[in-house]
mmCIF file of C-alpha atoms and ligand atoms in Angstrom:
data_model
loop_
_atom_site.group_PDB
_atom_site.id
_atom_site.type_symbol
_atom_site.label_atom_id
_atom_site.label_comp_id
_atom_site.label_asym_id
_atom_site.label_seq_id
_atom_site.Cartn_x
_atom_site.Cartn_y
_atom_site.Cartn_z
ATOM 1 C CA MET A 1 -1.710 -2.404 -41.797
ATOM 2 C CA THR A 2 -3.966 -3.581 -38.956
ATOM 3 C CA LYS A 3 -3.776 -1.838 -35.617
ATOM 4 C CA PHE A 4 -2.052 -4.914 -34.250
ATOM 5 C CA GLN A 5 0.641 -4.883 -36.947
ATOM 6 C CA LYS A 6 1.161 -1.184 -36.278
ATOM 7 C CA LYS A 7 1.523 -1.701 -32.548
ATOM 8 C CA LEU A 8 3.868 -4.656 -33.033
ATOM 9 C CA SER A 9 6.148 -2.725 -35.362
ATOM 10 C CA GLN A 10 6.189 0.162 -32.898
ATOM 11 C CA LEU A 11 7.292 -2.275 -30.183
ATOM 12 C CA LYS A 12 10.061 -3.561 -32.465
ATOM 13 C CA GLU A 13 11.271 -0.020 -33.155
ATOM 14 C CA GLN A 14 11.388 0.644 -29.407
ATOM 15 C CA ASN A 15 13.222 -2.638 -28.701
ATOM 16 C CA ARG A 16 10.198 -3.716 -26.668
ATOM 17 C CA PHE A 17 8.914 -6.521 -28.839
ATOM 18 C CA ARG A 18 8.583 -9.734 -26.858
ATOM 19 C CA SER A 19 8.534 -13.316 -28.051
ATOM 20 C CA LEU A 20 8.730 -16.695 -26.414
ATOM 21 C CA SER A 21 12.038 -18.491 -26.196
ATOM 22 C CA LEU A 22 12.727 -21.888 -24.711
ATOM 23 C CA PRO A 23 15.191 -22.272 -21.852
ATOM 24 C CA ALA A 24 18.811 -22.506 -22.989
ATOM 25 C CA GLY A 25 21.921 -22.357 -20.847
ATOM 26 C CA LEU A 26 22.374 -21.976 -17.109
ATOM 27 C CA ASP A 27 19.121 -20.842 -15.492
ATOM 28 C CA LEU A 28 19.634 -17.411 -13.935
ATOM 29 C CA THR A 29 16.114 -16.288 -14.684
ATOM 30 C CA SER A 30 13.442 -18.543 -13.233
ATOM 31 C CA ASN A 31 11.850 -18.128 -9.817
ATOM 32 C CA ASP A 32 12.723 -21.654 -8.727
ATOM 33 C CA TYR A 33 14.671 -20.168 -5.822
ATOM 34 C CA LEU A 34 15.027 -23.422 -3.915
ATOM 35 C CA GLY A 35 15.247 -25.951 -6.729
ATOM 36 C CA MET A 36 11.873 -27.427 -5.769
ATOM 37 C CA ARG A 37 10.404 -27.806 -9.246
ATOM 38 C CA SER A 38 12.574 -30.866 -9.834
ATOM 39 C CA HIS A 39 12.727 -32.201 -6.275
ATOM 40 C CA PRO A 40 12.963 -36.022 -6.351
ATOM 41 C CA ARG A 41 10.470 -36.366 -3.487
ATOM 42 C CA LEU A 42 7.862 -34.410 -5.429
ATOM 43 C CA ARG A 43 8.428 -36.706 -8.409
ATOM 44 C CA GLU A 44 7.886 -39.779 -6.186
ATOM 45 C CA VAL A 45 4.730 -38.298 -4.690
ATOM 46 C CA ALA A 46 3.389 -37.441 -8.150
ATOM 47 C CA LEU A 47 4.117 -40.913 -9.523
ATOM 48 C CA ALA A 48 2.536 -42.612 -6.498
ATOM 49 C CA ALA A 49 -0.568 -40.419 -6.798
ATOM 50 C CA ILE A 50 -0.866 -41.212 -10.512
ATOM 51 C CA ASP A 51 -0.435 -44.920 -9.788
ATOM 52 C CA SER A 52 -3.210 -44.681 -7.231
ATOM 53 C CA GLY A 53 -5.512 -43.176 -9.843
ATOM 54 C CA ILE A 54 -5.635 -39.488 -8.927
ATOM 55 C CA ASP A 55 -7.794 -37.549 -11.404
ATOM 56 C CA PHE A 56 -5.895 -35.272 -13.789
ATOM 57 C CA GLY A 57 -8.459 -32.518 -13.618
ATOM 58 C CA ALA A 58 -10.858 -31.245 -10.964
ATOM 59 C CA ALA A 59 -13.607 -31.051 -13.605
ATOM 60 C CA GLY A 60 -15.557 -28.325 -11.897
ATOM 61 C CA SER A 61 -15.467 -25.235 -9.757
ATOM 62 C CA ARG A 62 -14.559 -25.690 -6.083
ATOM 63 C CA LEU A 63 -18.135 -24.845 -5.074
ATOM 64 C CA LEU A 64 -19.434 -27.618 -7.297
ATOM 65 C CA ARG A 65 -17.868 -31.035 -7.823
ATOM 66 C CA GLY A 66 -14.314 -29.662 -8.246
ATOM 67 C CA HIS A 67 -13.515 -29.494 -4.529
ATOM 68 C CA CYS A 68 -11.181 -32.428 -3.860
ATOM 69 C CA ALA A 69 -9.647 -33.920 -0.719
ATOM 70 C CA GLU A 70 -6.216 -32.658 -1.875
ATOM 71 C CA HIS A 71 -7.411 -29.016 -1.963
ATOM 72 C CA GLN A 72 -8.902 -29.363 1.493
ATOM 73 C CA ALA A 73 -5.789 -31.036 2.915
ATOM 74 C CA LEU A 74 -3.542 -28.341 1.428
ATOM 75 C CA GLU A 75 -5.656 -25.526 2.848
ATOM 76 C CA ILE A 76 -5.619 -27.037 6.336
ATOM 77 C CA PHE A 77 -1.866 -27.666 6.153
ATOM 78 C CA ALA A 78 -1.153 -24.181 4.795
ATOM 79 C CA ALA A 79 -3.185 -22.470 7.543
ATOM 80 C CA ASP A 80 -1.001 -24.187 10.112
ATOM 81 C CA TYR A 81 2.221 -23.468 8.195
ATOM 82 C CA PHE A 82 1.461 -19.795 7.557
ATOM 83 C CA LYS A 83 -0.049 -19.349 11.048
ATOM 84 C CA CYS A 84 -3.421 -17.993 10.007
ATOM 85 C CA GLU A 85 -7.038 -18.967 10.615
ATOM 86 C CA LYS A 86 -7.889 -20.047 7.082
ATOM 87 C CA THR A 87 -6.423 -20.289 3.598
ATOM 88 C CA LEU A 88 -7.864 -20.516 0.100
ATOM 89 C CA TYR A 89 -6.050 -22.084 -2.851
ATOM 90 C CA PHE A 90 -6.344 -20.555 -6.332
ATOM 91 C CA SER A 91 -5.027 -21.800 -9.699
ATOM 92 C CA SER A 92 -2.489 -18.988 -9.895
ATOM 93 C CA GLY A 93 -1.088 -16.151 -7.857
ATOM 94 C CA PHE A 94 -2.336 -13.703 -10.472
ATOM 95 C CA GLN A 95 -5.876 -15.005 -10.124
ATOM 96 C CA ALA A 96 -5.684 -14.842 -6.332
ATOM 97 C CA ASN A 97 -4.294 -11.300 -6.238
ATOM 98 C CA TYR A 98 -6.820 -10.045 -8.765
ATOM 99 C CA ALA A 99 -9.595 -11.734 -6.799
ATOM 100 C CA LEU A 100 -8.514 -10.113 -3.527
ATOM 101 C CA PHE A 101 -8.657 -6.573 -4.866
ATOM 102 C CA THR A 102 -11.803 -6.978 -6.928
ATOM 103 C CA THR A 103 -13.707 -8.737 -4.136
ATOM 104 C CA LEU A 104 -12.822 -7.195 -0.799
ATOM 105 C CA PRO A 105 -12.605 -3.387 -1.111
ATOM 106 C CA ASP A 106 -15.899 -1.726 -2.108
ATOM 107 C CA ARG A 107 -16.795 1.669 -3.533
ATOM 108 C CA HIS A 108 -16.700 3.335 -0.105
ATOM 109 C CA ASP A 109 -13.133 2.153 0.467
ATOM 110 C CA VAL A 110 -9.680 3.365 -0.481
ATOM 111 C CA ILE A 111 -6.746 1.185 -1.551
ATOM 112 C CA ILE A 112 -3.291 2.647 -0.955
ATOM 113 C CA PHE A 113 -0.723 0.726 -2.948
ATOM 114 C CA ASP A 114 3.049 0.783 -3.258
ATOM 115 C CA GLU A 115 4.062 2.115 -6.674
ATOM 116 C CA LEU A 116 5.989 -1.103 -7.380
ATOM 117 C CA VAL A 117 3.315 -3.718 -6.643
ATOM 118 C CA HIS A 118 2.879 -6.471 -9.224
ATOM 119 C CA ALA A 119 0.666 -6.230 -12.293
ATOM 120 C CA SER A 120 -1.816 -8.709 -10.785
ATOM 121 C CA ALA A 121 -2.435 -6.319 -7.882
ATOM 122 C CA ARG A 122 -2.467 -3.275 -10.164
ATOM 123 C CA ASP A 123 -5.042 -4.851 -12.468
ATOM 124 C CA GLY A 124 -7.182 -5.892 -9.507
ATOM 125 C CA ILE A 125 -6.962 -2.402 -8.015
ATOM 126 C CA GLN A 126 -7.899 -0.841 -11.331
ATOM 127 C CA ALA A 127 -10.901 -3.135 -11.711
ATOM 128 C CA SER A 128 -12.022 -2.628 -8.097
ATOM 129 C CA HIS A 129 -14.835 -0.198 -7.251
ATOM 130 C CA ALA A 130 -12.685 1.360 -4.532
ATOM 131 C CA LYS A 131 -10.732 4.571 -4.979
ATOM 132 C CA SER A 132 -6.993 4.115 -5.065
ATOM 133 C CA ILE A 133 -3.892 6.110 -4.163
ATOM 134 C CA LYS A 134 -0.378 5.254 -5.319
ATOM 135 C CA ALA A 135 2.278 5.655 -2.606
ATOM 136 C CA LYS A 136 6.020 6.064 -3.002
ATOM 137 C CA HIS A 137 7.905 2.786 -2.789
ATOM 138 C CA ASN A 138 8.407 1.513 0.767
ATOM 139 C CA ASP A 139 7.722 5.002 2.145
ATOM 140 C CA LEU A 140 5.827 4.716 5.432
ATOM 141 C CA ASN A 141 5.243 8.473 5.601
ATOM 142 C CA ALA A 142 3.684 8.507 2.160
ATOM 143 C CA PHE A 143 1.365 5.671 3.221
ATOM 144 C CA GLU A 144 0.446 7.447 6.439
ATOM 145 C CA ASP A 145 -0.297 10.730 4.635
ATOM 146 C CA ALA A 146 -2.496 8.848 2.171
ATOM 147 C CA ILE A 147 -4.330 7.081 5.017
ATOM 148 C CA GLN A 148 -5.033 10.394 6.738
ATOM 149 C CA LYS A 149 -6.282 11.917 3.500
ATOM 150 C CA ALA A 150 -8.509 8.910 2.819
ATOM 151 C CA ARG A 151 -9.920 9.073 6.358
ATOM 152 C CA SER A 152 -10.638 12.771 6.123
ATOM 153 C CA ASP A 153 -12.365 12.160 2.777
ATOM 154 C CA GLY A 154 -14.677 9.714 4.556
ATOM 155 C CA ALA A 155 -13.279 6.352 3.436
ATOM 156 C CA HIS A 156 -14.947 3.394 5.115
ATOM 157 C CA ASN A 157 -12.240 0.762 4.998
ATOM 158 C CA ILE A 158 -8.636 1.408 4.044
ATOM 159 C CA TRP A 159 -6.565 -1.256 2.322
ATOM 160 C CA LEU A 160 -2.780 -1.154 2.115
ATOM 161 C CA ALA A 161 -1.152 -3.173 -0.664
ATOM 162 C CA VAL A 162 2.542 -4.027 -0.456
ATOM 163 C CA GLU A 163 4.915 -6.887 -1.211
ATOM 164 C CA SER A 164 7.414 -8.565 1.107
ATOM 165 C CA LEU A 165 10.217 -8.705 -1.461
ATOM 166 C CA TYR A 166 9.940 -6.728 -4.678
ATOM 167 C CA SER A 167 10.372 -8.854 -7.754
ATOM 168 C CA MET A 168 12.324 -6.458 -9.972
ATOM 169 C CA ASP A 169 14.524 -4.792 -7.349
ATOM 170 C CA GLY A 170 15.014 -7.504 -4.743
ATOM 171 C CA ASP A 171 14.461 -5.128 -1.832
ATOM 172 C CA VAL A 172 12.411 -6.012 1.219
ATOM 173 C CA ALA A 173 9.518 -4.010 2.676
ATOM 174 C CA PRO A 174 9.544 -2.872 6.318
ATOM 175 C CA VAL A 175 6.779 -5.383 7.043
ATOM 176 C CA SER A 176 6.563 -4.874 10.807
ATOM 177 C CA ASP A 177 6.176 -1.098 10.272
ATOM 178 C CA PHE A 178 3.393 -1.716 7.761
ATOM 179 C CA VAL A 179 1.645 -4.063 10.195
ATOM 180 C CA ASN A 180 1.900 -1.407 12.919
ATOM 181 C CA LEU A 181 0.595 1.274 10.570
ATOM 182 C CA ALA A 182 -2.332 -0.943 9.597
ATOM 183 C CA LYS A 183 -3.089 -1.611 13.270
ATOM 184 C CA GLU A 184 -2.839 2.046 14.229
ATOM 185 C CA TYR A 185 -5.336 3.102 11.573
ATOM 186 C CA ASP A 186 -7.463 -0.038 11.687
ATOM 187 C CA ALA A 187 -6.617 -0.693 8.055
ATOM 188 C CA TYR A 188 -6.404 -3.948 6.146
ATOM 189 C CA LEU A 189 -2.959 -4.946 4.928
ATOM 190 C CA ILE A 190 -2.642 -7.157 1.844
ATOM 191 C CA LEU A 191 0.906 -8.469 1.796
ATOM 192 C CA ASP A 192 2.012 -10.231 -1.387
ATOM 193 C CA GLU A 193 4.675 -12.728 -0.347
ATOM 194 C CA ALA A 194 5.233 -14.121 -3.866
ATOM 195 C CA HIS A 195 9.028 -13.783 -3.765
ATOM 196 C CA ALA A 196 9.406 -14.372 -0.034
ATOM 197 C CA SER A 197 7.336 -17.522 0.460
ATOM 198 C CA GLY A 198 9.540 -20.532 1.071
ATOM 199 C CA VAL A 199 12.690 -18.421 1.255
ATOM 200 C CA LEU A 200 12.346 -15.690 3.888
ATOM 201 C CA GLY A 201 11.154 -15.879 7.482
ATOM 202 C CA GLU A 202 11.355 -18.796 9.875
ATOM 203 C CA ASP A 203 11.026 -22.087 7.949
ATOM 204 C CA GLY A 204 10.313 -20.050 4.822
ATOM 205 C CA ARG A 205 6.910 -18.868 6.024
ATOM 206 C CA GLY A 206 7.430 -15.421 4.515
ATOM 207 C CA LEU A 207 7.581 -12.146 6.400
ATOM 208 C CA GLY A 208 3.956 -11.838 7.497
ATOM 209 C CA ALA A 209 3.425 -15.097 9.363
ATOM 210 C CA ASP A 210 4.693 -13.840 12.698
ATOM 211 C CA TYR A 211 2.309 -10.922 13.005
ATOM 212 C CA GLN A 212 -1.055 -11.019 14.661
ATOM 213 C CA HIS A 213 -3.485 -8.612 13.051
ATOM 214 C CA GLU A 214 -6.936 -9.809 12.154
ATOM 215 C CA ARG A 215 -6.852 -7.495 9.141
ATOM 216 C CA LEU A 216 -3.650 -8.960 7.711
ATOM 217 C CA ILE A 217 -4.072 -10.928 4.491
ATOM 218 C CA THR A 218 -1.089 -12.590 2.851
ATOM 219 C CA LEU A 219 -0.715 -14.113 -0.592
ATOM 220 C CA HIS A 220 1.744 -16.942 -1.225
ATOM 221 C CA THR A 221 2.328 -17.913 -4.827
ATOM 222 C CA CYS A 222 3.167 -21.576 -5.294
ATOM 223 C CA GLY A 223 4.967 -21.455 -8.650
ATOM 224 C CA LYS A 224 8.145 -19.769 -7.403
ATOM 225 C CA ALA A 225 10.083 -21.164 -4.413
ATOM 226 C CA MET A 226 7.457 -23.883 -3.936
ATOM 227 C CA GLY A 227 8.191 -25.079 -7.457
ATOM 228 C CA VAL A 228 4.603 -26.006 -8.377
ATOM 229 C CA ALA A 229 1.757 -23.590 -9.256
ATOM 230 C CA GLY A 230 -1.138 -21.704 -7.704
ATOM 231 C CA GLY A 231 -1.713 -19.034 -5.098
ATOM 232 C CA ILE A 232 -2.679 -19.351 -1.438
ATOM 233 C CA VAL A 233 -4.595 -16.556 0.259
ATOM 234 C CA CYS A 234 -4.179 -16.511 4.047
ATOM 235 C CA GLY A 235 -6.466 -14.597 6.346
ATOM 236 C CA SER A 236 -9.192 -14.700 8.940
ATOM 237 C CA GLU A 237 -12.070 -17.157 8.741
ATOM 238 C CA GLU A 238 -14.365 -14.248 7.847
ATOM 239 C CA ILE A 239 -12.221 -13.051 4.928
ATOM 240 C CA VAL A 240 -11.739 -16.524 3.456
ATOM 241 C CA SER A 241 -15.424 -17.317 3.816
ATOM 242 C CA TYR A 242 -16.257 -14.039 2.069
ATOM 243 C CA MET A 243 -13.851 -14.867 -0.770
ATOM 244 C CA ILE A 244 -15.501 -18.271 -1.218
ATOM 245 C CA ASN A 245 -18.862 -16.533 -1.479
ATOM 246 C CA ALA A 246 -17.941 -13.527 -3.580
ATOM 247 C CA ALA A 247 -14.628 -13.898 -5.458
ATOM 248 C CA ARG A 248 -15.652 -14.377 -9.065
ATOM 249 C CA GLY A 249 -12.228 -15.726 -10.103
ATOM 250 C CA PHE A 250 -12.666 -18.436 -7.480
ATOM 251 C CA ILE A 251 -16.338 -19.215 -8.024
ATOM 252 C CA TYR A 252 -16.440 -19.202 -11.816
ATOM 253 C CA SER A 253 -13.266 -21.110 -12.558
ATOM 254 C CA THR A 254 -12.380 -24.784 -12.685
ATOM 255 C CA ALA A 255 -10.451 -25.800 -9.578
ATOM 256 C CA PRO A 256 -6.727 -26.512 -10.006
ATOM 257 C CA PRO A 257 -5.877 -30.193 -10.606
ATOM 258 C CA PRO A 258 -5.825 -32.120 -7.300
ATOM 259 C CA LEU A 259 -2.311 -33.372 -8.080
ATOM 260 C CA GLN A 260 -1.145 -29.771 -8.133
ATOM 261 C CA ALA A 261 -2.598 -29.167 -4.656
ATOM 262 C CA LEU A 262 -0.998 -32.360 -3.367
ATOM 263 C CA LEU A 263 2.419 -31.302 -4.695
ATOM 264 C CA VAL A 264 2.137 -27.836 -3.168
ATOM 265 C CA GLN A 265 1.454 -29.417 0.207
ATOM 266 C CA LYS A 266 4.426 -31.773 -0.139
ATOM 267 C CA SER A 267 6.591 -28.856 -1.191
ATOM 268 C CA LEU A 268 5.604 -26.922 1.931
ATOM 269 C CA GLU A 269 6.386 -29.966 4.052
ATOM 270 C CA ILE A 270 9.871 -30.132 2.518
ATOM 271 C CA LEU A 271 10.390 -26.393 2.919
ATOM 272 C CA ALA A 272 9.638 -26.717 6.629
ATOM 273 C CA SER A 273 12.133 -29.591 7.018
ATOM 274 C CA SER A 274 15.932 -29.663 7.373
ATOM 275 C CA ASP A 275 16.130 -30.194 3.593
ATOM 276 C CA GLY A 276 14.358 -26.850 3.079
ATOM 277 C CA GLN A 277 16.664 -25.166 5.579
ATOM 278 C CA LYS A 278 19.762 -26.553 3.854
ATOM 279 C CA ARG A 279 18.531 -25.097 0.584
ATOM 280 C CA ARG A 280 17.850 -21.712 2.205
ATOM 281 C CA ASP A 281 21.311 -21.697 3.820
ATOM 282 C CA HIS A 282 23.047 -22.439 0.519
ATOM 283 C CA LEU A 283 20.958 -19.778 -1.223
ATOM 284 C CA ALA A 284 21.951 -17.263 1.483
ATOM 285 C CA ASP A 285 25.640 -18.025 0.798
ATOM 286 C CA LEU A 286 25.113 -17.414 -2.922
ATOM 287 C CA CYS A 287 23.268 -14.170 -2.171
ATOM 288 C CA GLY A 288 26.210 -12.996 -0.042
ATOM 289 C CA TYR A 289 28.696 -13.728 -2.836
ATOM 290 C CA VAL A 290 26.627 -11.932 -5.486
ATOM 291 C CA GLN A 291 26.040 -8.910 -3.274
ATOM 292 C CA GLY A 292 29.815 -8.615 -2.828
ATOM 293 C CA GLU A 293 30.370 -8.752 -6.593
ATOM 294 C CA LEU A 294 27.336 -7.002 -8.071
ATOM 295 C CA GLY A 295 25.721 -5.093 -5.191
ATOM 296 C CA GLY A 296 21.987 -5.335 -4.691
ATOM 297 C CA GLU A 297 20.086 -5.962 -1.501
ATOM 298 C CA GLY A 298 21.632 -9.304 -0.571
ATOM 299 C CA THR A 299 18.509 -11.215 -1.557
ATOM 300 C CA HIS A 300 17.899 -13.826 -4.260
ATOM 301 C CA VAL A 301 16.681 -11.196 -6.751
ATOM 302 C CA VAL A 302 19.453 -8.985 -8.064
ATOM 303 C CA PRO A 303 18.776 -6.238 -10.618
ATOM 304 C CA ILE A 304 21.647 -5.513 -13.002
ATOM 305 C CA LEU A 305 20.710 -2.077 -14.265
ATOM 306 C CA ILE A 306 21.468 -1.355 -17.902
ATOM 307 C CA GLY A 307 19.128 1.585 -18.637
ATOM 308 C CA ASP A 308 18.634 1.452 -22.388
ATOM 309 C CA ASP A 309 16.128 -1.146 -23.650
ATOM 310 C CA GLY A 310 18.120 -2.152 -26.743
ATOM 311 C CA ARG A 311 21.346 -2.461 -24.788
ATOM 312 C CA ALA A 312 19.640 -4.661 -22.170
ATOM 313 C CA VAL A 313 18.549 -7.049 -24.936
ATOM 314 C CA GLU A 314 22.064 -7.040 -26.433
ATOM 315 C CA VAL A 315 23.669 -7.883 -23.093
ATOM 316 C CA SER A 316 21.155 -10.649 -22.475
ATOM 317 C CA GLU A 317 21.874 -12.098 -25.952
ATOM 318 C CA ALA A 318 25.619 -11.897 -25.424
ATOM 319 C CA LEU A 319 25.296 -13.759 -22.128
ATOM 320 C CA LYS A 320 23.090 -16.339 -23.784
ATOM 321 C CA ASN A 321 25.845 -16.954 -26.309
ATOM 322 C CA LYS A 322 28.172 -17.631 -23.398
ATOM 323 C CA GLY A 323 25.741 -20.167 -21.909
ATOM 324 C CA TYR A 324 23.815 -18.021 -19.379
ATOM 325 C CA ASP A 325 20.047 -17.662 -19.510
ATOM 326 C CA ILE A 326 19.299 -14.260 -18.008
ATOM 327 C CA ARG A 327 16.542 -12.188 -19.579
ATOM 328 C CA ALA A 328 16.198 -8.482 -20.204
ATOM 329 C CA ILE A 329 13.366 -6.775 -18.329
ATOM 330 C CA ARG A 330 12.109 -3.661 -20.065
ATOM 331 C CA PRO A 331 9.303 -1.122 -19.626
ATOM 332 C CA PRO A 332 6.402 -1.366 -18.954
ATOM 333 C CA THR A 333 7.457 -4.084 -16.491
ATOM 334 C CA VAL A 334 9.993 -1.617 -15.055
ATOM 335 C CA ALA A 335 10.139 2.197 -15.228
ATOM 336 C CA GLU A 336 11.380 4.017 -18.339
ATOM 337 C CA GLY A 337 15.166 4.205 -18.525
ATOM 338 C CA THR A 338 15.656 1.360 -16.028
ATOM 339 C CA ALA A 339 15.827 -1.668 -18.330
ATOM 340 C CA ARG A 340 17.780 -4.365 -16.579
ATOM 341 C CA LEU A 341 18.810 -7.945 -16.354
ATOM 342 C CA ARG A 342 17.070 -9.618 -13.462
ATOM 343 C CA LEU A 343 19.424 -12.116 -11.870
ATOM 344 C CA SER A 344 17.458 -14.713 -10.028
ATOM 345 C CA LEU A 345 19.426 -16.963 -7.671
ATOM 346 C CA SER A 346 18.574 -20.547 -6.881
ATOM 347 C CA SER A 347 19.947 -23.000 -4.342
ATOM 348 C CA ASP A 348 20.474 -25.327 -7.318
ATOM 349 C CA LEU A 349 23.369 -23.109 -8.431
ATOM 350 C CA LYS A 350 26.958 -23.622 -7.371
ATOM 351 C CA LEU A 351 29.313 -20.823 -6.375
ATOM 352 C CA VAL A 352 31.548 -21.669 -9.341
ATOM 353 C CA ASP A 353 28.571 -21.113 -11.697
ATOM 354 C CA LEU A 354 28.136 -17.622 -10.362
ATOM 355 C CA GLU A 355 31.858 -16.864 -10.485
ATOM 356 C CA GLY A 356 31.758 -17.786 -14.176
ATOM 357 C CA PHE A 357 28.717 -15.589 -14.704
ATOM 358 C CA VAL A 358 30.261 -12.582 -12.963
ATOM 359 C CA ASP A 359 33.368 -12.942 -15.184
ATOM 360 C CA ALA A 360 31.258 -13.268 -18.328
ATOM 361 C CA LEU A 361 29.200 -10.231 -17.374
ATOM 362 C CA GLY A 362 32.353 -8.241 -16.671
ATOM 363 C CA ASP A 363 33.543 -8.973 -20.224
ATOM 364 C CA ILE A 364 30.382 -7.397 -21.630
ATOM 365 C CA VAL A 365 29.514 -4.514 -19.311
ATOM 366 C CA GLN A 366 31.398 -2.521 -16.751
ATOM 367 C CA ILE A 367 30.548 -3.715 -13.237
HETATM 368 C C1 PLP B 401 4.670 -10.178 -6.735
HETATM 369 C C2 PLP B 401 3.881 -11.156 -7.533
HETATM 370 N N1 PLP B 401 2.602 -11.382 -7.211
HETATM 371 C C3 PLP B 401 1.839 -12.244 -7.893
HETATM 372 C C4 PLP B 401 2.339 -12.928 -8.973
HETATM 373 C C5 PLP B 401 1.466 -13.881 -9.740
HETATM 374 O O1 PLP B 401 1.742 -15.189 -9.382
HETATM 375 P P1 PLP B 401 1.568 -16.397 -10.403
HETATM 376 O O2 PLP B 401 2.804 -16.444 -11.234
HETATM 377 O O3 PLP B 401 1.370 -17.587 -9.531
HETATM 378 O O4 PLP B 401 0.353 -16.118 -11.233
HETATM 379 C C6 PLP B 401 3.673 -12.745 -9.340
HETATM 380 C C7 PLP B 401 4.239 -13.504 -10.499
HETATM 381 O O5 PLP B 401 5.067 -13.134 -11.226
HETATM 382 C C8 PLP B 401 4.471 -11.826 -8.616
HETATM 383 O O6 PLP B 401 5.748 -11.594 -8.939
#
């Protein structure tokens, strides 16, 4: 038996084996929170761009020939939309997050991160030369204690890493308190807005756009509510310029296709319009209904805690058989003993769809 076979059979025994399965049934799983991935306007824009001969690939890194007018236009538009000095567009949110943590903090620095930040931040933090301290989830006191310890240990710069809305629990961070904490201690704050962008904040700008702090850096992923792909880093001119000069994942990677950048920009334009607002309003109504039935934080991400890994898979399968696509999330994505179904709401859903789902769920587990 190879080590891979051994590991795979261990995963099967633990009910943690994963495999790919195509979408089937009502989508209660994807991060297409505002139904943008199939927006007719985006289709028109894509077809018109193809008709006009847009290249399918960028064919080079942004610093070489891969920098296209569409990337530049998106970055200018996004800086205005997210109210920051500059932005930088990456092929994926993972790449952008990893690049932030491996590029900006150095070995004299300390990164203090929320225990629930995404794997892309965790991997970047682990690969960074900076020291790191894990802080209890959303606990301002824990962050402050860690800052004071880092300062007394002689840290140069301190970096706080949090998310606006946590992807497996659906709860929201006290963003204004984190901004104040960062200001008070002259720390950088890296705010991952992956699950907030497009949905939360005025015009869907996320939760960080309203704060002025030159050390605030936000990350907006473009494959969730924006319905396309990529990641946009927002920050000061200095930070973005430094990323262009030093972020290896940016420098040594082929730029995203220009069509992708064009579609992200169009998506942001729609999100800022009355169409975007209508979608957010409908989503808010659905969130209210689900919170009344299943609890949660009243956001578009609702954890349905099951606990046991095998049972979570069984419940997901049973719901699939009833026509609902909702996947089981197991460790290591979530903590041991907290396997769950992650219900992801979208403005494309109708109330009647969710009423049917709540009934179907009630037939399988006690709610
Ligand atoms: C909080 C968070 N940050 C970053 C990412 C990575 O974004 P992307 O999917 O664009 O690579 C994700 C994706 O799941 C995420 O949930």
